[in-house]
Short mmCIF file of C-alpha atoms and ligand atoms in Angstrom, two decimals:
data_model
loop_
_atom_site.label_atom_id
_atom_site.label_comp_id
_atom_site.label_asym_id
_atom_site.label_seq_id
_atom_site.Cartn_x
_atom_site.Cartn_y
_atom_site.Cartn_z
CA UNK I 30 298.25 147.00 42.71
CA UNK I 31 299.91 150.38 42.59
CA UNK I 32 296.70 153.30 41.09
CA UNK I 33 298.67 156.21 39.66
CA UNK I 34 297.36 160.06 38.49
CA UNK I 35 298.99 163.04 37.84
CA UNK I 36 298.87 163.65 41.75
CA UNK I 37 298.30 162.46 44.69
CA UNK I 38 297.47 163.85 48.09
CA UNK I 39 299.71 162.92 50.68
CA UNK I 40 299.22 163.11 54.42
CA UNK I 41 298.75 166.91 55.98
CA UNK I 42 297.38 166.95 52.92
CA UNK I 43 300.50 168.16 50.40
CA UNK I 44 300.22 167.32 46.57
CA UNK I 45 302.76 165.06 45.00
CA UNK I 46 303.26 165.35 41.41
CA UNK I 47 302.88 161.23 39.34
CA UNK I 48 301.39 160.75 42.74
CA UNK I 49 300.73 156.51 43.48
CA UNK I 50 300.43 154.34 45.92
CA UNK I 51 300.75 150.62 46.38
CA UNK I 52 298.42 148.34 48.04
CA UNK I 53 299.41 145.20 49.31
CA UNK I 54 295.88 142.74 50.16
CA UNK I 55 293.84 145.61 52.41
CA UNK I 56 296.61 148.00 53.15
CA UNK I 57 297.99 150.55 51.97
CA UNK I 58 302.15 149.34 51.66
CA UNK I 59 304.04 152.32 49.97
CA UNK I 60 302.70 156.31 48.40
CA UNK I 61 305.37 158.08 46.57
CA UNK I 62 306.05 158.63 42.44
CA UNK I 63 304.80 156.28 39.90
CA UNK I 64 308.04 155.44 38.78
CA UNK I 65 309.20 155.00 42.58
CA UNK I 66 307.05 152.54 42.88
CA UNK I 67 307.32 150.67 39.81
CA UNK I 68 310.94 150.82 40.32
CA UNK I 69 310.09 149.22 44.15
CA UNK I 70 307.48 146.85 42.89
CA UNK I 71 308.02 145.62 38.84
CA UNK I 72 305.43 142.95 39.17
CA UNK I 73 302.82 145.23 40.84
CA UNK I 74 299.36 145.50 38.21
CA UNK I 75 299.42 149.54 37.44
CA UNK I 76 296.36 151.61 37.33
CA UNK I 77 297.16 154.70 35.58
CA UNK I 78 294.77 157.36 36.06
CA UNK I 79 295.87 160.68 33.47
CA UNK I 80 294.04 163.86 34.13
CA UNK I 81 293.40 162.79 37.67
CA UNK I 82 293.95 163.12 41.46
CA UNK I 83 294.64 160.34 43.73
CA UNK I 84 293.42 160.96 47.40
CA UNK I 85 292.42 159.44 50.24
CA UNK I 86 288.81 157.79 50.10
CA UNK I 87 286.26 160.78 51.41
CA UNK I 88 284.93 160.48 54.88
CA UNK I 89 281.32 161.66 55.57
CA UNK I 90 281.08 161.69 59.15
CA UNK I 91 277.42 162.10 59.04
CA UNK I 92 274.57 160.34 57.44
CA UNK I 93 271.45 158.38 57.69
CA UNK I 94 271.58 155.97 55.14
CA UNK I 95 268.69 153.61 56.27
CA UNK I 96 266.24 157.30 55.40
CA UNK I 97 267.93 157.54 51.79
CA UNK I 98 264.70 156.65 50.00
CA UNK I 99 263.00 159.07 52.00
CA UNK I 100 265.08 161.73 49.30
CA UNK I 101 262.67 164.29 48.36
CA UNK I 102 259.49 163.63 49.64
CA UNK I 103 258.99 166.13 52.88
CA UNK I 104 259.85 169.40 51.38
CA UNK I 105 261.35 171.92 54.44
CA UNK I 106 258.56 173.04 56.51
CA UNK I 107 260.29 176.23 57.92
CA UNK I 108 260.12 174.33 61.13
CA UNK I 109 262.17 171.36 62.01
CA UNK I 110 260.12 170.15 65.17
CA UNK I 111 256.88 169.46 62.39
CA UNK I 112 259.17 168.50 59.14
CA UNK I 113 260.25 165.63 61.79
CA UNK I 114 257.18 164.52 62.58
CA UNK I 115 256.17 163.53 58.72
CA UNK I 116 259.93 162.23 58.28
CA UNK I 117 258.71 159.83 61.26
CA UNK I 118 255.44 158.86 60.12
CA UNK I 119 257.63 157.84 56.65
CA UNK I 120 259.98 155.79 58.57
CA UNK I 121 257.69 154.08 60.97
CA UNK I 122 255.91 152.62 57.81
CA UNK I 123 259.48 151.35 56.94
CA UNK I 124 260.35 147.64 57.67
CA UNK I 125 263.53 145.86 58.22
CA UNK I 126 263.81 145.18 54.22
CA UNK I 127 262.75 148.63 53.36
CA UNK I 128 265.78 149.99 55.53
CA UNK I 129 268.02 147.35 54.15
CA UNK I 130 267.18 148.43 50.65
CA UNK I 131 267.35 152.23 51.73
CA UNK I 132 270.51 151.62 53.02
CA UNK I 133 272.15 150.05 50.34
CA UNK I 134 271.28 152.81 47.92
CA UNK I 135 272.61 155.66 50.19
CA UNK I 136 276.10 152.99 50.50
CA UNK I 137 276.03 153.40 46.69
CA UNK I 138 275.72 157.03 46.39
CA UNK I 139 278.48 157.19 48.94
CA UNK I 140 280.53 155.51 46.98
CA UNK I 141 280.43 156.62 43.38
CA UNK I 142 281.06 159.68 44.92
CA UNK I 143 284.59 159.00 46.42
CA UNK I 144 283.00 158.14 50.34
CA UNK I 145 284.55 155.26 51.53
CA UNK I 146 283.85 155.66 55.35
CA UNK I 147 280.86 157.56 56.96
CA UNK I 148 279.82 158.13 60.55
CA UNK I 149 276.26 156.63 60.41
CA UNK I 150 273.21 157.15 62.56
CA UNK I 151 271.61 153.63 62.82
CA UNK I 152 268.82 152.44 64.00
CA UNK I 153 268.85 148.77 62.98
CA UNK I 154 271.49 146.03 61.61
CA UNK I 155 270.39 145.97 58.13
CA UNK I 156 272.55 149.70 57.64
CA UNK I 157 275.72 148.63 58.33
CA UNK I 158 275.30 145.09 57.00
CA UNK I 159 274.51 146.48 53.78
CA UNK I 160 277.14 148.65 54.03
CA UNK I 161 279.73 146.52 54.71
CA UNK I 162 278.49 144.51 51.86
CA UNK I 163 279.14 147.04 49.68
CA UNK I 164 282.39 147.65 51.29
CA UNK I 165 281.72 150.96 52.74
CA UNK I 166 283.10 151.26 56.00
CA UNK I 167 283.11 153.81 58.88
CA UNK I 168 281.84 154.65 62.65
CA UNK I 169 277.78 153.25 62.88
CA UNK I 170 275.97 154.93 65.55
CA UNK I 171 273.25 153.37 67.48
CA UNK I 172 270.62 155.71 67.85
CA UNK I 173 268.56 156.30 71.22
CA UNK I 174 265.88 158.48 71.99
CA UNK I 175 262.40 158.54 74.29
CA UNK I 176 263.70 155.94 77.11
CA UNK I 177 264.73 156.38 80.63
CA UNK I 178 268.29 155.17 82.09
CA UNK I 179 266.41 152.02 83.32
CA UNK I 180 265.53 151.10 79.78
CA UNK I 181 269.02 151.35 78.67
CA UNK I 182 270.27 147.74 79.35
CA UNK I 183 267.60 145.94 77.99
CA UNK I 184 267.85 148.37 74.71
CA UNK I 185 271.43 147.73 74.31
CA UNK I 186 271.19 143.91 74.49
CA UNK I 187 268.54 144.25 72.03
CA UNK I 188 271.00 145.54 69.62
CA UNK I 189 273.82 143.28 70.73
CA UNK I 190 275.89 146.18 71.55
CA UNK I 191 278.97 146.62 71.27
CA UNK I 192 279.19 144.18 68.50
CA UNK I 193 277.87 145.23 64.98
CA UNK I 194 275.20 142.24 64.13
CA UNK I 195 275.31 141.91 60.43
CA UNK I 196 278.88 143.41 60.07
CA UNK I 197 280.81 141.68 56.85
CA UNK I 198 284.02 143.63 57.71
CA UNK I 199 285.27 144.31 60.94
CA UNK I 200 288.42 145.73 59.48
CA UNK I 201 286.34 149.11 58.19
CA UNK I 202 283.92 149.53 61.12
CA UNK I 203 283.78 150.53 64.71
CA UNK I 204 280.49 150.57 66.54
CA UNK I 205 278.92 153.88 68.29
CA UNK I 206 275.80 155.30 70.52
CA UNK I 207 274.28 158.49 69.82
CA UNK I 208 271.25 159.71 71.78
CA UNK I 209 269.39 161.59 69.23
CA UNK I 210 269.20 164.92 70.51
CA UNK I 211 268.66 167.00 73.72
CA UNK I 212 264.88 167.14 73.43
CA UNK I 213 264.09 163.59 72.72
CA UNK I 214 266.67 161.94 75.21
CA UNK I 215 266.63 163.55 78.75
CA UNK I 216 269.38 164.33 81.39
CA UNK I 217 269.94 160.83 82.89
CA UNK I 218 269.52 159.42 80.09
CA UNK I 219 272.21 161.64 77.76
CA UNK I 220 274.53 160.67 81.23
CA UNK I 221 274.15 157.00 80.99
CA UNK I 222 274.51 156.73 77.41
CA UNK I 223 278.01 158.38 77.89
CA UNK I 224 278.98 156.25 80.69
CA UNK I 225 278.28 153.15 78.58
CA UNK I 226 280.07 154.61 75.53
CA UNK I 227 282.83 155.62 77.66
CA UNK I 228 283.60 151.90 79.37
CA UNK I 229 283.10 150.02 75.86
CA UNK I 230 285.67 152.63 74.55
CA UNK I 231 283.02 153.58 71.33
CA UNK I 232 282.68 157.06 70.12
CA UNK I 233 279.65 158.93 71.27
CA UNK I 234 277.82 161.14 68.99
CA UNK I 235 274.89 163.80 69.11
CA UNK I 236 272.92 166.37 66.64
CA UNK I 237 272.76 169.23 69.19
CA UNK I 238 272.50 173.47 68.68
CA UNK I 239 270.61 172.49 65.26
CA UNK I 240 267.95 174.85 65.31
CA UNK I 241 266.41 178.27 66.86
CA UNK I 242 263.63 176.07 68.25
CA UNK I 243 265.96 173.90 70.15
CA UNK I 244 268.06 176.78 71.58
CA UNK I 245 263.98 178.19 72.77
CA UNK I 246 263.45 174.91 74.58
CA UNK I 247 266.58 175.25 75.98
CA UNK I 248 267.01 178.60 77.04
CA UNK I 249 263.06 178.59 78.35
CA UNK I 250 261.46 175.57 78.48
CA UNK I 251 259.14 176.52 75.83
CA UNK I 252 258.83 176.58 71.53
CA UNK I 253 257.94 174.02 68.74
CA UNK I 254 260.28 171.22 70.59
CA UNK I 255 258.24 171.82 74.10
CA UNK I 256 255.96 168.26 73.79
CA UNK I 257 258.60 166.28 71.96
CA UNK I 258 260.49 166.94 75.15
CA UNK I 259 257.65 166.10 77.60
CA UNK I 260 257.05 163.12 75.54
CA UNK I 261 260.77 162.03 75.04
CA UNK I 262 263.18 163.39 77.77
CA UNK I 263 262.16 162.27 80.66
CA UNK I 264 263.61 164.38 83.79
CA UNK I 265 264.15 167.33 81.20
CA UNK I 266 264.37 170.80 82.75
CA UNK I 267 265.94 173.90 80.72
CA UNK I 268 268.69 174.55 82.33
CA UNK I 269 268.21 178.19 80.48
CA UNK I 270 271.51 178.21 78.56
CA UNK I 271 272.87 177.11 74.90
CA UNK I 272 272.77 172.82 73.95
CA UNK I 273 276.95 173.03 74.29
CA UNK I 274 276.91 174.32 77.92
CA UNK I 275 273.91 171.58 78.74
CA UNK I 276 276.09 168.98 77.86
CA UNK I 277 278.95 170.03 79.24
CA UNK I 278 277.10 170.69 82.52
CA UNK I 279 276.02 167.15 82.32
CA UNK I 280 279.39 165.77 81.83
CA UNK I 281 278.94 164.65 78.67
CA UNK I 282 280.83 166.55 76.00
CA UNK I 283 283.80 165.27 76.95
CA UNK I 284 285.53 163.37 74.27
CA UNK I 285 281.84 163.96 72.28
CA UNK I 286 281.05 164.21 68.98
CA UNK I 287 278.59 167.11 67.86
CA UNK I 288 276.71 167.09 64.58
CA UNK I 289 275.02 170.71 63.78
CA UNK I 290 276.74 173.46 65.79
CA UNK I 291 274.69 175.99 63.95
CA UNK I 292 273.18 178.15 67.04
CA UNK I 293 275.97 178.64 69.50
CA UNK I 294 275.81 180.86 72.26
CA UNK I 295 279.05 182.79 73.92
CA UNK I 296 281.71 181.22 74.57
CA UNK I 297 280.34 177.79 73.21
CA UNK I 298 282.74 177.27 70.10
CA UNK I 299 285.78 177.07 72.89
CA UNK I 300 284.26 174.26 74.67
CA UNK I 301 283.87 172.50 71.80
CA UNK I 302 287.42 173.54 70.90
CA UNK I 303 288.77 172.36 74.14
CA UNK I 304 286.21 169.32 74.97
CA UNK I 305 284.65 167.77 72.01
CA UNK I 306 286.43 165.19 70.08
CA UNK I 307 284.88 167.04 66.71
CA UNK I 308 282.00 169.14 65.43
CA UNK I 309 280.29 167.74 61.89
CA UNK I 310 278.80 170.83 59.99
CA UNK I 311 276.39 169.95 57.61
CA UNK I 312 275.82 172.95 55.88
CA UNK I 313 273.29 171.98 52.94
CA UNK I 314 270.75 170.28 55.53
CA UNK I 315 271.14 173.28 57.78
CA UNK I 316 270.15 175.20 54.67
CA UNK I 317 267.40 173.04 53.72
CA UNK I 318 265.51 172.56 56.65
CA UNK I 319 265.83 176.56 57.35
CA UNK I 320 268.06 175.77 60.23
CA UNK I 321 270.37 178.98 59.32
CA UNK I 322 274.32 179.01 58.87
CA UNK I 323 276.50 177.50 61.24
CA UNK I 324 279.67 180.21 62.72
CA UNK I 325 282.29 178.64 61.00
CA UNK I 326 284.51 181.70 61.51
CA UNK I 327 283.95 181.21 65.47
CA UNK I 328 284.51 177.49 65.38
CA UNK I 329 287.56 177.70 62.93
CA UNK I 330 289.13 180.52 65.92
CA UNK I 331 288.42 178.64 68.88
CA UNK I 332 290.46 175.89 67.05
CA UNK I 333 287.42 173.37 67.11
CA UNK I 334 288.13 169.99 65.00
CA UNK I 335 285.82 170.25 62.70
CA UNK I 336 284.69 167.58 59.84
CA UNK I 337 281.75 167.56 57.11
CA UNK I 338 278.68 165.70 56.59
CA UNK I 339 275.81 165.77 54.48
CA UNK I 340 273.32 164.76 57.03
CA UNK I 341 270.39 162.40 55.63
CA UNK I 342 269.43 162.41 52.14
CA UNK I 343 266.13 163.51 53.22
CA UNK I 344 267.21 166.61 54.35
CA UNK I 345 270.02 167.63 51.48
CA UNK I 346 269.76 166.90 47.54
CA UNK I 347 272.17 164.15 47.54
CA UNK I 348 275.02 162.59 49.26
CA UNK I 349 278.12 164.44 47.48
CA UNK I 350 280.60 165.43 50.10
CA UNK I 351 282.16 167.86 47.00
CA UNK I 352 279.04 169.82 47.06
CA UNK I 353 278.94 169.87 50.75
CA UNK I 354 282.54 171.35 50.94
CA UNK I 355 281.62 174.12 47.80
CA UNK I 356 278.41 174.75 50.18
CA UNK I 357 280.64 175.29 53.15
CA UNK I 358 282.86 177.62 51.35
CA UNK I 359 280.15 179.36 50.36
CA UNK I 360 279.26 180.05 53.83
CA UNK I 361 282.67 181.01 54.84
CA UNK I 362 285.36 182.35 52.01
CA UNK I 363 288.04 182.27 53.84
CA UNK I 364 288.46 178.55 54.20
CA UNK I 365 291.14 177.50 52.54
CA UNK I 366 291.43 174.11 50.14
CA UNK I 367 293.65 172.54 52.37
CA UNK I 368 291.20 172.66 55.22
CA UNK I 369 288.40 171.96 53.50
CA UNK I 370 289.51 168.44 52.08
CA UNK I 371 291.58 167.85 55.43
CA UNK I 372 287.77 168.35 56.63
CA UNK I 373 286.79 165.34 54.21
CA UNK I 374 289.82 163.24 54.63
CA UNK I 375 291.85 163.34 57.92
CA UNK I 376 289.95 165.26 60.24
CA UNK I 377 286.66 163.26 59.25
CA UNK I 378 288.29 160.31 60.08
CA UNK I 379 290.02 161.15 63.57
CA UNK I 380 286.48 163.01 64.59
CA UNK I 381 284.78 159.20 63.80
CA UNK I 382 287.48 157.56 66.30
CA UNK I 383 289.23 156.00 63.16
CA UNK I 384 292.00 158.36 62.67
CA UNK I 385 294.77 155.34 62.58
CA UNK I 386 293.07 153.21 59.71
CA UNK I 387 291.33 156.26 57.24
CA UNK I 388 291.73 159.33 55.88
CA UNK I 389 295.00 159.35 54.51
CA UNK I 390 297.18 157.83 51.83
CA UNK I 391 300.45 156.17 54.17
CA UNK I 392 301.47 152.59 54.84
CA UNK I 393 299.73 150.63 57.26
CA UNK I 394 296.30 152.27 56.80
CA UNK I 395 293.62 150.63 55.34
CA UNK I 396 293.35 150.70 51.22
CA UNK I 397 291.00 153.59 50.78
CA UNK I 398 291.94 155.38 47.46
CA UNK I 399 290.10 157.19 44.98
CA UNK I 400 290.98 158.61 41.59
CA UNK I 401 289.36 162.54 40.82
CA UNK I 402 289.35 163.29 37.35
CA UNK I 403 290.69 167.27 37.49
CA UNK I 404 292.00 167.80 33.86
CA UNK I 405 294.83 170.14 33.45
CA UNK I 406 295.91 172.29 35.81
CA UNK I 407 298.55 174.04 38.08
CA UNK I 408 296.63 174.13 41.57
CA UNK I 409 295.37 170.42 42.13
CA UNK I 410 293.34 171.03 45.67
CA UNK I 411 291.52 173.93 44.05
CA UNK I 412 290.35 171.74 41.14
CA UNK I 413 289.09 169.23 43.77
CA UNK I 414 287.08 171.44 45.70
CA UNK I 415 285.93 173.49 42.50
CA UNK I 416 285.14 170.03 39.90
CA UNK I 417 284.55 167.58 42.66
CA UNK I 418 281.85 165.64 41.92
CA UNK I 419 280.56 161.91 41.69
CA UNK I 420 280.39 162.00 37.62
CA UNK I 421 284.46 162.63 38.15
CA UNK I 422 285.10 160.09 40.45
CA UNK I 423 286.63 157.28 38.05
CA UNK I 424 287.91 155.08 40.34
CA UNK I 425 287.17 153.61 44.25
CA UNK I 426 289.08 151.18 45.82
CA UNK I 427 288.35 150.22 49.34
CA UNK I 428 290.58 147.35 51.32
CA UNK I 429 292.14 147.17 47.95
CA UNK I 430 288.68 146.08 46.39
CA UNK I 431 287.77 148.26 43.29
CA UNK I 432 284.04 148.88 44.30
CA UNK I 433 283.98 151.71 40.94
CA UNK I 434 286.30 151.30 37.90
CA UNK I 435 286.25 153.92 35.34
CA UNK I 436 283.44 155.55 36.91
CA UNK I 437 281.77 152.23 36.87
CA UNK I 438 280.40 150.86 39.78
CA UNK I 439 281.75 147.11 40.23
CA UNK I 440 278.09 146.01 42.37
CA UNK I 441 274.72 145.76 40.52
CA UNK I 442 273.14 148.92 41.01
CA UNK I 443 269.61 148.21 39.00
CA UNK I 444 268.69 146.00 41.73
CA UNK I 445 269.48 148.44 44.44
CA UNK I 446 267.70 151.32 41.92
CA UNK I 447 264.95 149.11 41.69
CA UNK I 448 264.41 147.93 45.57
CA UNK I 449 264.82 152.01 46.52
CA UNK I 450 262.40 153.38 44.27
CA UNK I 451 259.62 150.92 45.66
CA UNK I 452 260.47 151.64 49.23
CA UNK I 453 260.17 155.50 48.52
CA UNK I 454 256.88 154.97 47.26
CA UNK I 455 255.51 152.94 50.19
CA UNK I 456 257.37 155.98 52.40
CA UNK I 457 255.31 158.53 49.99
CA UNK I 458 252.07 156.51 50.85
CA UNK I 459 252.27 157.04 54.37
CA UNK I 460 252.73 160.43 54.83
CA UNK I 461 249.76 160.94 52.52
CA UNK I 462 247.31 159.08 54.36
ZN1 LIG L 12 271.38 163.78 61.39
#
């Protein structure tokens, strides 16, 4: 199948006028002009796609899809230590279908709005079953939290680590650890985790710097986060500096991947330059948990990789990685088009540990296309970044699957509508009670 538009972003992210590409079973065989490839391959089915963009499916390198029906129902506290204690109370009312049926719905939104691969924080196999199901592929992160270094084994064969029970499509995913945070997983802990991650070869992933309370617990031992971290880090001490030098003092942001990044002390946004594998902003959760605004000015002149997520939908209005970039923007004028979708595309993928198979259009990688509708116009990127949006998204193909066509989802959404909205209410129930 070659899928055609008016232009197509090509890799290092440069526009190509009649922009196509052709897809040969899963992969991505050829990218150059319609006519090119028509020329190259006459019996190819053509998707033409007028008034539109072709790109590289989006990468959202982090999200919680399994808490997707918990959209909208704890409204920011001003506080993130108590707003997670209610999110908690939802999810530990939450069985195995409820996640299953949470999940799927937050795959969906993903994909009707251009996400093809996401870096996922997981917490059971029914997330990336269902998304791999639905065809949605990307980096799942086991999440741990609240056990000591001796637990560890017995937690990981629980999960069957480092295989991905439940996974329909090895081709799209790649299995990861994250240790929640540094005041719900202590010292050792945060240290073992790493070593594990490090000998399977998996990425390793953790929300760190998030908020002013975290940065108090850290810097004196003290603050909103203070019992969470007697309950859950065992061994924790503050070692009376920012979450960035912790973990680098601990050996563990080597080759790490950093969600947040929003309070950084001095001197912070270099280590992450020069250590981290990435940093994920995710500016519209930041925003609507009170968290503040995270220095992208710093982090884009220390040189720090940096990619974009939207976080949980509990904590953001939806899952639109358009509106995330405009929101990031926002925050910081000065960054340009070009970085912002290489932020959603290339970058996103490489921070995940999938940098070979996603995130751009060029033979050999995996067939991840979507098709922007951006009308007329003489500066393509801009109109992605400004109209972005799932209602423009006409077309998603993943491994060469069409999972939307015409801006019509190709997988029965009513049931997953249906299954989400009853989960959300049993979620509701148990915070109220
Ligand atoms: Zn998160």
């Amino acid at each position: 199948m070659i899928v055609a538009g008016d232009w197509a972003i090509t890799p290092g992210v440069k526009t190509l006028e009649h922009g196509a590409v052709f897809m040969n079973g899963s992969h991505i065989q050829d990218v150059g002009t319609k006519d090119a490839l028509v020329a190259r391959y006459p019996k190819a089915i053509v998707r033409d796609h007028p008034g539109c963009i072709i790109m590289p499916g989006l990468v959202n390198a982090h999200t919680h899809l399994a808490l997707t029906a918990l959209q909208g129902i704890v409204p920011p506290e001003g506080e993130l230590s108590p707003w997670i204690d209610r999110i908690t109370r939802a999810i530990l009312a939450l069985d195995r279908n409820d996640f299953a049926a949470s999940a799927a719905a937050g795959a969906a939104q993903c994909l009707l709005g251009g996400v093809t691969v996401v870096g996922d924080i997981v917490y059971g196999p029914e997330s990336p079953a269902t998304a791999s199901d639905l065809g949605l592929g990307g980096t799942f992160f086991w999440e741990v939290l609240g056990i000591t270094p001796a637990e560890l084994p017995e937690a990981l064969a629980m999960i069957e680590f480092p295989s991905i029970p439940g996974d329909r499509c090895p081709s799209r995913t790649r299995c990861g650890l994250s240790p929640h945070a540094p005041y719900s997983s202590g010292p050792d802990l945060l240290r073992a985790v790493k070593q594990v991650a490090d000998g399977f070869d998996v990425p390793f992933a953790i929300h760190a710097a998030e908020s002013l309370a975290e940065l108090q617990l850290l810097t004196t031992g003290d603050g909103p986060f203070a019992e969470k971290a007697r309950r859950l880090a065992h061994g924790f001490h503050p070692p009376r500096s920012g979450a960035i030098h912790y973990l680098d003092h601990l050996g563990v942001l080597d080759g790490a991947i950093v969600v947040h990044c929003v309070h950084l002390m001095p001197g912070e946004a270099h280590l992450l330059a020069e250590k981290a594998r990435g940093v994920v902003l995710c500016p519209r959760s930041n925003a609507f948990l009170g968290n503040g605004r995270p220095p992208i000015r710093t982090l884009l002149d220390a040189k720090a990789r940096m990619a974009l997520g939207t976080d949980s939908a509990a904590s953001n209005a939806d899952l639109d990685l358009f509106a995330e970039a405009r929101a990031l923007r926002e925050l910081e004028p000065q960054l340009t088009v070009t970085q912002l979708i290489r932020m959603m595309t290339e970058t996103g993928a490489e921070v995940l540990g999938l940098g070979n198979r996603f995130g751009r259009l060029a033979p050999g990688y995996n067939a991840d296309v979507i098709a922007v509708r951006i009308g007329e116009t003489g500066n393509p990127l801009q109109a992605v970044i400004d109209l972005g949006s799932p209602a423009r998204v006409r077309t998603v193909v993943t491994d060469g699957v069409a999972r939307v066509l015409g801006g019509v989802p190709t997988f029965p959404t009513i049931t997953i509508q249906k299954a989400i909205a009853q989960v959300t209410a049993k979620a509701t129930r148990a915070i109220a009670n």
